[in-house]
Amino acid sequence: MKKVITVIFLWLCWGFALGTLLLLGPTRWLLNYEREKGMTGSTENTTVIILIIILAIASFAVAYFSSKSILNPATGATKRLALSGIPVVAALFAVYVFFHPDWINSDRENKVNSLNTSFSTGSYPELDKMIELKSEGFTAVVSLLHPAVVPFEPVLLEKEKKNAAEAGLEFISIPFLPWVSENENSIDSLRSLIKKGQGKYYVHCYLGLDRIAAASRIINQEGKTMIHSDTGNKDSLFLKKKFERGNVVEIEKDVFLGPQLTKEEYFFVIGNFRQVVALRNMKDPEIKIHVEEEKKWLQPFKIPIQIFEVHGQTSATEMQKIVNAVKSLPKPLFIHGFFTDDKEIILFEDTYRKSLN
């Protein structure tokens, strides 16, 4: 029993310490490379799963073999102390690192991204960053950190409240967990702030990545005066990205045609559209389920979806009517079937392009 407890304890310590190192190094480098190359979300997930498996095996191996030496009566006291103490100290240091987001953020992630005259986004601000924001005219920090993300975010929230008060900034908490729930209450709170707020706001999460991406889309949707737009860069990345069910093409300015996106893929690009069109056969029960799921994904972001009935025998005349209807919809517009090479999608693209001549 003593051996089992020792192995498990060491495994946890080594796992957390090596996991932190893996997260801040190889994992980040590999995912950034895959995103730059436009690889699919499933490829990224596979990469993460492989790295987790490697971490679990490596940390267990280190824990198992070091525990044998620790529990061996012949092992010297100094060696036993080192084998026991190093993983504990390493794990404690890893915890300490996570309580200091500025150590984790790169220079690129520490930059302030101005969405409009009232809202900017970025990563977690320490006191010196808050003082800098105050000098630049910001009146409040809006934290998307969630107290349920223990043990780090509750502590960082309390620290942030004190730092905001010291810097002379209002502190606003809108807890956000985009990958766990729909966050309808948080989305409503953010929309209300966007519409009624009179100050200049710095919105942030932990690293300024996923939760900020969701918040940025909501801010942009509400139509505040834009300073600049990086839509062109996003569209470029969107067109380069290889989605699970096919690629996306731009058949006219702000009109994109592609496959049915997964929830993860949708979350990445949803802010670029005002309207979604689904070309699907709603008489198929399985397709109907997919469309209903898609509606739920889009609803929190107030992106309308219009469905046009198509099937394997859709005629050119019927498709022309659909194209005419689609052209009257608001842009930017995303149109999809299930796969990019579906017969109906190919016919739609051909009909649409002919209508441009």
Short mmCIF file of C-alpha atoms in Angstrom, two decimals:
data_model
loop_
_atom_site.label_atom_id
_atom_site.label_comp_id
_atom_site.label_asym_id
_atom_site.label_seq_id
_atom_site.Cartn_x
_atom_site.Cartn_y
_atom_site.Cartn_z
CA MET A 1 0.00 0.00 0.00
CA LYS A 2 2.85 2.35 0.86
CA LYS A 3 4.40 1.75 -2.55
CA VAL A 4 1.12 2.50 -4.34
CA ILE A 5 0.61 5.75 -2.43
CA THR A 6 4.20 6.80 -3.08
CA VAL A 7 3.92 6.11 -6.81
CA ILE A 8 0.61 7.97 -7.11
CA PHE A 9 1.94 10.98 -5.17
CA LEU A 10 5.10 11.18 -7.25
CA TRP A 11 3.10 10.63 -10.44
CA LEU A 12 0.86 13.60 -9.61
CA CYS A 13 3.83 15.83 -8.78
CA TRP A 14 5.83 14.88 -11.86
CA GLY A 15 2.71 14.96 -14.02
CA PHE A 16 1.82 18.51 -13.00
CA ALA A 17 5.40 19.79 -13.25
CA LEU A 18 6.16 18.13 -16.61
CA GLY A 19 2.64 18.97 -17.85
CA THR A 20 3.25 22.66 -17.21
CA LEU A 21 6.54 22.49 -19.09
CA LEU A 22 4.84 20.63 -21.94
CA LEU A 23 1.98 23.14 -22.08
CA LEU A 24 4.20 26.20 -22.19
CA GLY A 25 6.64 24.71 -24.68
CA PRO A 26 5.98 21.90 -27.18
CA THR A 27 2.16 22.03 -26.99
CA ARG A 28 2.01 25.75 -27.74
CA TRP A 29 4.61 25.53 -30.51
CA LEU A 30 2.91 22.59 -32.21
CA LEU A 31 -0.60 24.07 -32.04
CA ASN A 32 0.60 27.44 -33.33
CA TYR A 33 2.33 25.65 -36.22
CA GLU A 34 -0.79 23.62 -37.03
CA ARG A 35 -3.00 26.72 -36.97
CA GLU A 36 -0.60 28.62 -39.23
CA LYS A 37 -0.74 25.69 -41.67
CA GLY A 38 -4.54 25.67 -41.51
CA MET A 39 -4.85 22.15 -40.12
CA THR A 40 -8.19 20.87 -38.88
CA GLY A 41 -9.51 21.06 -35.33
CA SER A 42 -9.43 17.27 -35.16
CA THR A 43 -5.69 17.34 -35.98
CA GLU A 44 -5.14 19.74 -33.08
CA ASN A 45 -7.17 17.50 -30.78
CA THR A 46 -5.18 14.46 -31.88
CA THR A 47 -1.93 16.31 -31.20
CA VAL A 48 -3.06 17.24 -27.69
CA ILE A 49 -4.23 13.68 -26.95
CA ILE A 50 -0.89 12.25 -28.10
CA LEU A 51 1.03 14.72 -25.94
CA ILE A 52 -1.16 13.89 -22.92
CA ILE A 53 -0.53 10.16 -23.42
CA ILE A 54 3.22 10.78 -23.68
CA LEU A 55 3.07 12.92 -20.53
CA ALA A 56 1.13 10.26 -18.60
CA ILE A 57 3.55 7.49 -19.59
CA ALA A 58 6.69 9.56 -19.00
CA SER A 59 5.60 10.93 -15.62
CA PHE A 60 4.45 7.48 -14.46
CA ALA A 61 7.76 5.92 -15.52
CA VAL A 62 9.74 8.58 -13.62
CA ALA A 63 7.48 8.18 -10.58
CA TYR A 64 7.66 4.37 -10.62
CA PHE A 65 11.42 4.05 -10.91
CA SER A 66 12.16 6.87 -8.47
CA SER A 67 9.76 5.34 -5.91
CA LYS A 68 11.73 2.08 -6.03
CA SER A 69 14.86 3.95 -5.00
CA ILE A 70 13.01 5.98 -2.36
CA LEU A 71 11.55 2.86 -0.74
CA ASN A 72 14.79 0.89 -0.99
CA PRO A 73 16.42 0.77 2.48
CA ALA A 74 19.81 0.74 0.82
CA THR A 75 19.27 4.15 -0.76
CA GLY A 76 21.18 6.94 0.98
CA ALA A 77 19.32 9.67 2.84
CA THR A 78 20.56 12.43 0.51
CA LYS A 79 19.45 10.57 -2.63
CA ARG A 80 16.11 9.70 -1.04
CA LEU A 81 15.54 13.33 -0.08
CA ALA A 82 16.43 14.52 -3.59
CA LEU A 83 14.15 11.99 -5.30
CA SER A 84 11.28 12.98 -3.00
CA GLY A 85 11.88 16.71 -2.87
CA ILE A 86 12.58 17.56 -6.53
CA PRO A 87 9.10 16.57 -7.85
CA VAL A 88 7.38 18.34 -4.96
CA VAL A 89 9.36 21.55 -5.50
CA ALA A 90 8.81 21.31 -9.27
CA ALA A 91 5.06 20.90 -8.81
CA LEU A 92 4.88 23.82 -6.38
CA PHE A 93 6.84 25.96 -8.82
CA ALA A 94 4.40 24.99 -11.60
CA VAL A 95 1.50 26.12 -9.39
CA TYR A 96 3.33 29.38 -8.73
CA VAL A 97 3.78 29.92 -12.47
CA PHE A 98 0.04 29.58 -13.10
CA PHE A 99 -0.60 32.28 -10.53
CA HIS A 100 1.51 34.65 -12.68
CA PRO A 101 -0.10 34.82 -16.14
CA ASP A 102 2.42 37.43 -17.27
CA TRP A 103 5.11 34.74 -17.10
CA ILE A 104 3.08 32.56 -19.45
CA ASN A 105 1.99 35.19 -21.95
CA SER A 106 4.24 35.93 -24.87
CA ASP A 107 4.88 39.50 -26.01
CA ARG A 108 2.32 38.99 -28.78
CA GLU A 109 -0.35 37.89 -26.32
CA ASN A 110 0.40 40.82 -24.00
CA LYS A 111 -0.54 43.36 -26.65
CA VAL A 112 -3.76 45.35 -26.40
CA ASN A 113 -6.11 44.77 -29.32
CA SER A 114 -8.44 47.74 -29.92
CA LEU A 115 -11.80 46.53 -31.21
CA ASN A 116 -13.44 49.96 -31.24
CA THR A 117 -13.36 53.29 -29.45
CA SER A 118 -14.74 51.78 -26.23
CA PHE A 119 -13.47 48.21 -26.05
CA SER A 120 -10.04 46.62 -26.21
CA THR A 121 -8.98 43.08 -25.37
CA GLY A 122 -5.92 41.31 -24.07
CA SER A 123 -4.55 38.95 -21.47
CA TYR A 124 -4.60 39.13 -17.67
CA PRO A 125 -3.24 42.52 -16.53
CA GLU A 126 -0.90 42.79 -13.56
CA LEU A 127 -0.76 46.02 -11.52
CA ASP A 128 1.82 47.71 -13.75
CA LYS A 129 -0.31 46.93 -16.81
CA MET A 130 -3.38 48.38 -15.10
CA ILE A 131 -1.52 51.59 -14.27
CA GLU A 132 -0.50 51.79 -17.92
CA LEU A 133 -4.12 51.24 -19.02
CA LYS A 134 -5.28 54.00 -16.67
CA SER A 135 -2.75 56.41 -18.20
CA GLU A 136 -4.11 55.52 -21.66
CA GLY A 137 -7.64 56.55 -20.71
CA PHE A 138 -9.18 53.22 -19.77
CA THR A 139 -11.84 53.47 -17.07
CA ALA A 140 -12.47 49.80 -16.27
CA VAL A 141 -11.21 46.25 -16.61
CA VAL A 142 -13.71 43.56 -17.56
CA SER A 143 -12.61 40.15 -16.28
CA LEU A 144 -13.88 36.97 -17.95
CA LEU A 145 -12.15 34.79 -15.34
CA HIS A 146 -14.43 32.27 -13.68
CA PRO A 147 -14.32 31.34 -9.96
CA ALA A 148 -15.06 27.72 -10.91
CA VAL A 149 -11.63 27.39 -12.54
CA VAL A 150 -9.84 26.37 -9.35
CA PRO A 151 -7.36 26.87 -7.88
CA PHE A 152 -5.99 29.67 -10.06
CA GLU A 153 -8.76 31.96 -11.22
CA PRO A 154 -10.47 32.66 -7.85
CA VAL A 155 -7.11 33.82 -6.48
CA LEU A 156 -6.37 35.87 -9.60
CA LEU A 157 -9.83 37.46 -9.42
CA GLU A 158 -9.24 38.67 -5.86
CA LYS A 159 -5.79 39.94 -6.79
CA GLU A 160 -7.22 41.74 -9.79
CA LYS A 161 -9.92 43.48 -7.73
CA LYS A 162 -7.28 44.92 -5.41
CA ASN A 163 -4.98 45.93 -8.26
CA ALA A 164 -7.84 47.62 -10.11
CA ALA A 165 -8.73 49.65 -7.04
CA GLU A 166 -5.10 50.66 -6.56
CA ALA A 167 -4.81 51.66 -10.23
CA GLY A 168 -8.04 53.68 -10.08
CA LEU A 169 -9.96 51.42 -12.48
CA GLU A 170 -13.46 50.05 -12.10
CA PHE A 171 -13.53 46.26 -11.85
CA ILE A 172 -16.30 44.40 -13.72
CA SER A 173 -16.63 40.62 -13.52
CA ILE A 174 -18.41 38.72 -16.32
CA PRO A 175 -17.47 35.05 -15.71
CA PHE A 176 -17.08 33.22 -19.00
CA LEU A 177 -16.55 29.56 -19.83
CA PRO A 178 -17.14 29.25 -23.58
CA TRP A 179 -15.97 25.64 -23.85
CA VAL A 180 -18.11 24.36 -20.97
CA SER A 181 -21.51 26.02 -21.24
CA GLU A 182 -23.53 28.37 -23.40
CA ASN A 183 -22.95 31.24 -20.92
CA GLU A 184 -26.21 32.94 -21.82
CA ASN A 185 -26.24 35.10 -18.66
CA SER A 186 -22.64 36.19 -19.22
CA ILE A 187 -23.31 36.96 -22.88
CA ASP A 188 -26.36 39.03 -21.89
CA SER A 189 -24.29 40.91 -19.29
CA LEU A 190 -21.61 41.68 -21.84
CA ARG A 191 -24.18 42.85 -24.40
CA SER A 192 -25.74 45.12 -21.79
CA LEU A 193 -22.35 46.65 -20.96
CA ILE A 194 -21.62 47.21 -24.64
CA LYS A 195 -24.94 48.98 -25.17
CA LYS A 196 -25.08 51.02 -21.95
CA GLY A 197 -21.45 51.50 -20.94
CA GLN A 198 -20.02 55.00 -21.18
CA GLY A 199 -16.38 54.24 -20.38
CA LYS A 200 -13.35 52.72 -22.03
CA TYR A 201 -13.00 49.04 -21.24
CA TYR A 202 -10.17 46.51 -21.24
CA VAL A 203 -11.64 43.01 -21.57
CA HIS A 204 -9.47 40.01 -20.70
CA CYS A 205 -9.42 36.37 -19.70
CA TYR A 206 -6.35 34.39 -18.61
CA LEU A 207 -4.21 34.29 -21.74
CA GLY A 208 -6.37 36.46 -24.00
CA LEU A 209 -7.28 33.58 -26.32
CA ASP A 210 -10.47 31.47 -26.44
CA ARG A 211 -12.75 33.45 -24.13
CA ILE A 212 -11.56 36.71 -25.61
CA ALA A 213 -12.31 35.37 -29.09
CA ALA A 214 -15.93 34.81 -28.06
CA ALA A 215 -16.23 38.19 -26.34
CA SER A 216 -14.69 39.99 -29.31
CA ARG A 217 -17.32 38.55 -31.63
CA ILE A 218 -20.09 39.80 -29.36
CA ILE A 219 -18.52 43.27 -29.10
CA ASN A 220 -18.15 43.50 -32.87
CA GLN A 221 -21.74 42.34 -33.40
CA GLU A 222 -23.14 45.16 -31.30
CA GLY A 223 -21.92 47.75 -33.82
CA LYS A 224 -19.84 50.19 -31.81
CA THR A 225 -17.72 52.60 -33.87
CA MET A 226 -14.84 50.58 -35.28
CA ILE A 227 -11.26 51.84 -35.15
CA HIS A 228 -10.05 49.13 -37.47
CA SER A 229 -11.00 45.66 -38.54
CA ASP A 230 -8.82 42.62 -38.94
CA THR A 231 -11.53 40.76 -40.80
CA GLY A 232 -9.31 40.48 -43.82
CA ASN A 233 -6.74 38.55 -41.84
CA LYS A 234 -9.41 36.36 -40.29
CA ASP A 235 -10.99 35.67 -43.68
CA SER A 236 -7.58 34.79 -45.05
CA LEU A 237 -7.02 32.32 -42.21
CA PHE A 238 -10.58 31.05 -42.62
CA LEU A 239 -10.02 30.36 -46.31
CA LYS A 240 -6.67 28.66 -45.64
CA LYS A 241 -7.92 26.51 -42.79
CA LYS A 242 -8.67 22.88 -43.57
CA PHE A 243 -11.92 21.92 -41.90
CA GLU A 244 -12.89 18.33 -41.18
CA ARG A 245 -15.50 18.09 -43.93
CA GLY A 246 -13.82 20.20 -46.60
CA ASN A 247 -12.42 23.62 -47.45
CA VAL A 248 -14.16 26.98 -47.69
CA VAL A 249 -14.24 29.15 -50.82
CA GLU A 250 -15.26 32.76 -51.30
CA ILE A 251 -17.62 32.82 -54.27
CA GLU A 252 -18.23 36.57 -54.02
CA LYS A 253 -17.05 39.26 -51.65
CA ASP A 254 -18.27 38.35 -48.16
CA VAL A 255 -20.05 35.23 -49.44
CA PHE A 256 -18.42 32.01 -48.26
CA LEU A 257 -19.32 28.46 -49.23
CA GLY A 258 -18.17 25.37 -47.38
CA PRO A 259 -19.03 22.30 -45.30
CA GLN A 260 -21.00 21.87 -42.11
CA LEU A 261 -18.60 22.99 -39.37
CA THR A 262 -18.16 21.24 -36.06
CA LYS A 263 -18.96 23.15 -32.89
CA GLU A 264 -15.26 23.75 -32.27
CA GLU A 265 -14.72 25.01 -35.82
CA TYR A 266 -17.78 27.25 -35.62
CA PHE A 267 -16.51 28.83 -32.44
CA PHE A 268 -13.31 29.78 -34.25
CA VAL A 269 -14.97 31.63 -37.16
CA ILE A 270 -18.51 32.51 -36.11
CA GLY A 271 -17.81 36.21 -35.56
CA ASN A 272 -17.14 36.75 -39.26
CA PHE A 273 -20.76 36.19 -40.30
CA ARG A 274 -24.06 38.01 -39.98
CA GLN A 275 -26.00 35.16 -41.54
CA VAL A 276 -25.70 31.40 -42.06
CA VAL A 277 -27.46 29.41 -44.77
CA ALA A 278 -27.86 25.62 -44.60
CA LEU A 279 -28.55 23.71 -47.81
CA ARG A 280 -29.88 20.46 -46.34
CA ASN A 281 -32.47 17.78 -46.82
CA MET A 282 -34.65 18.30 -43.76
CA LYS A 283 -36.69 15.18 -44.51
CA ASP A 284 -33.72 13.16 -43.28
CA PRO A 285 -34.08 12.75 -39.46
CA GLU A 286 -30.31 12.68 -38.88
CA ILE A 287 -29.77 15.87 -40.88
CA LYS A 288 -32.58 17.53 -38.95
CA ILE A 289 -30.76 16.73 -35.70
CA HIS A 290 -27.55 18.30 -37.08
CA VAL A 291 -29.39 21.47 -38.06
CA GLU A 292 -31.09 21.76 -34.67
CA GLU A 293 -27.70 21.45 -32.97
CA GLU A 294 -26.31 24.13 -35.26
CA LYS A 295 -29.16 26.49 -34.32
CA LYS A 296 -28.24 26.05 -30.66
CA TRP A 297 -24.59 26.87 -31.35
CA LEU A 298 -25.52 30.05 -33.23
CA GLN A 299 -28.27 31.29 -30.90
CA PRO A 300 -26.07 32.81 -28.14
CA PHE A 301 -24.27 34.88 -30.77
CA LYS A 302 -27.54 36.00 -32.40
CA ILE A 303 -26.51 34.67 -35.80
CA PRO A 304 -29.63 33.80 -37.83
CA ILE A 305 -29.71 30.64 -39.91
CA GLN A 306 -31.92 30.10 -42.93
CA ILE A 307 -32.52 26.61 -44.27
CA PHE A 308 -33.15 25.79 -47.91
CA GLU A 309 -34.42 22.34 -48.76
CA VAL A 310 -32.17 20.50 -51.20
CA HIS A 311 -31.75 16.86 -52.16
CA GLY A 312 -29.98 14.70 -54.69
CA GLN A 313 -32.56 15.52 -57.38
CA THR A 314 -32.62 19.32 -56.94
CA SER A 315 -32.93 20.83 -60.43
CA ALA A 316 -31.02 23.76 -61.89
CA THR A 317 -34.23 25.82 -61.88
CA GLU A 318 -34.87 25.09 -58.21
CA MET A 319 -31.27 25.93 -57.35
CA GLN A 320 -31.51 29.22 -59.24
CA LYS A 321 -34.44 30.21 -57.02
CA ILE A 322 -32.38 29.38 -53.94
CA VAL A 323 -29.43 31.43 -55.24
CA ASN A 324 -31.72 34.42 -55.87
CA ALA A 325 -33.07 34.18 -52.33
CA VAL A 326 -29.60 33.81 -50.82
CA LYS A 327 -28.33 36.91 -52.64
CA SER A 328 -30.84 39.06 -50.78
CA LEU A 329 -29.56 37.98 -47.35
CA PRO A 330 -27.27 40.16 -45.21
CA LYS A 331 -23.51 39.77 -45.57
CA PRO A 332 -20.97 38.50 -44.54
CA LEU A 333 -22.71 35.23 -45.30
CA PHE A 334 -21.72 31.59 -44.79
CA ILE A 335 -23.46 28.92 -46.87
CA HIS A 336 -22.92 25.23 -46.27
CA GLY A 337 -24.08 21.71 -46.99
CA PHE A 338 -22.49 18.79 -45.17
CA PHE A 339 -19.38 18.13 -47.24
CA THR A 340 -17.83 20.67 -49.61
CA ASP A 341 -18.07 18.21 -52.49
CA ASP A 342 -21.76 17.38 -51.97
CA LYS A 343 -23.61 17.32 -55.28
CA GLU A 344 -25.96 20.09 -54.09
CA ILE A 345 -23.08 22.34 -53.01
CA ILE A 346 -21.33 21.93 -56.34
CA LEU A 347 -24.56 22.81 -58.17
CA PHE A 348 -25.13 25.81 -55.88
CA GLU A 349 -21.62 27.17 -56.47
CA ASP A 350 -21.90 26.71 -60.24
CA THR A 351 -25.31 28.41 -60.32
CA TYR A 352 -24.16 31.27 -58.09
CA ARG A 353 -21.03 31.96 -60.12
CA LYS A 354 -23.02 31.96 -63.37
CA SER A 355 -25.38 34.53 -61.89
CA LEU A 356 -22.43 36.90 -61.37
CA ASN A 357 -21.71 37.11 -65.10
#
